[in-house]
XYZ file of C-alpha atoms in Angstrom:
95
model
C 48.807 28.009 182.079
C 45.158 27.457 181.347
C 43.890 27.510 177.796
C 41.957 30.693 178.567
C 45.236 32.404 179.501
C 47.145 31.224 176.445
C 47.891 33.794 173.779
C 46.203 33.455 170.417
C 48.628 31.385 168.274
C 47.885 33.511 165.200
C 48.853 36.655 167.124
C 51.996 34.976 168.452
C 53.020 33.923 164.957
C 52.235 37.371 163.519
C 54.612 38.918 166.062
C 57.287 36.333 165.242
C 57.144 36.797 161.464
C 56.812 40.587 161.500
C 59.204 42.090 158.980
C 59.883 38.789 157.215
C 58.479 37.421 153.965
C 56.323 35.131 156.100
C 54.214 38.077 157.234
C 52.551 38.055 153.801
C 49.215 36.170 153.811
C 50.311 33.715 151.108
C 53.190 32.596 153.352
C 51.714 33.207 156.802
C 48.737 30.875 156.416
C 50.785 27.871 155.193
C 53.262 28.399 158.029
C 50.461 28.431 160.593
C 49.012 25.316 158.934
C 52.384 23.558 159.160
C 52.645 24.377 162.859
C 49.170 22.964 163.426
C 50.070 19.846 161.436
C 53.246 19.360 163.444
C 51.360 19.684 166.719
C 48.771 17.145 165.576
C 51.494 14.655 164.638
C 53.142 14.714 168.064
C 52.379 13.160 171.378
C 50.262 15.571 173.381
C 52.758 15.805 176.212
C 55.604 17.171 174.060
C 56.531 20.561 175.480
C 57.184 23.867 173.760
C 60.695 23.768 175.209
C 61.522 20.481 173.512
C 59.861 21.613 170.278
C 62.203 24.601 170.083
C 65.227 22.295 170.023
C 63.658 19.716 167.757
C 62.571 22.255 165.153
C 65.902 24.137 165.224
C 67.751 20.871 164.622
C 65.570 20.212 161.594
C 64.420 16.808 162.794
C 60.925 17.196 161.339
C 61.662 19.590 158.524
C 64.863 18.534 156.832
C 63.865 20.102 153.496
C 62.592 23.331 155.013
C 64.459 26.619 154.658
C 66.407 27.627 157.749
C 64.514 30.899 158.142
C 61.194 29.051 158.199
C 62.467 26.559 160.773
C 63.852 29.392 162.888
C 60.513 31.205 162.808
C 58.709 28.034 163.868
C 61.198 27.565 166.712
C 60.713 31.192 167.736
C 56.953 30.599 167.752
C 57.395 27.769 170.263
C 59.838 29.894 172.282
C 57.022 32.400 172.765
C 55.240 29.945 175.048
C 56.367 28.860 178.522
C 58.672 25.842 178.153
C 56.271 23.502 179.934
C 53.321 24.306 177.650
C 52.299 21.111 175.889
C 51.553 20.529 172.235
C 47.995 19.647 173.234
C 47.521 22.977 174.995
C 48.792 24.989 172.042
C 46.740 22.935 169.588
C 43.547 23.342 171.642
C 44.052 27.081 171.613
C 44.605 27.035 167.839
C 41.453 25.051 167.241
C 39.293 27.255 169.477
C 39.965 30.283 167.311
């Protein structure tokens, strides 16, 4: 999937958090920031599919609430499994 075809990460996350406490601006923005930070900390070839499993297992976020981890995993599930961290991050930074 080209970067031009990729959905806006903010829109993807808004759909994921709809109806949760993370839809409120004071929680949405930090969650989006944490996703961006995670993507920056990874190798660029890490795929969305592997991120789903990694985040759900709590490897990166051991102190994070389960609901928050699940929402982050659901965010990555919204992308095709082969989408790389670099591709998602580029889309985030173009917005």
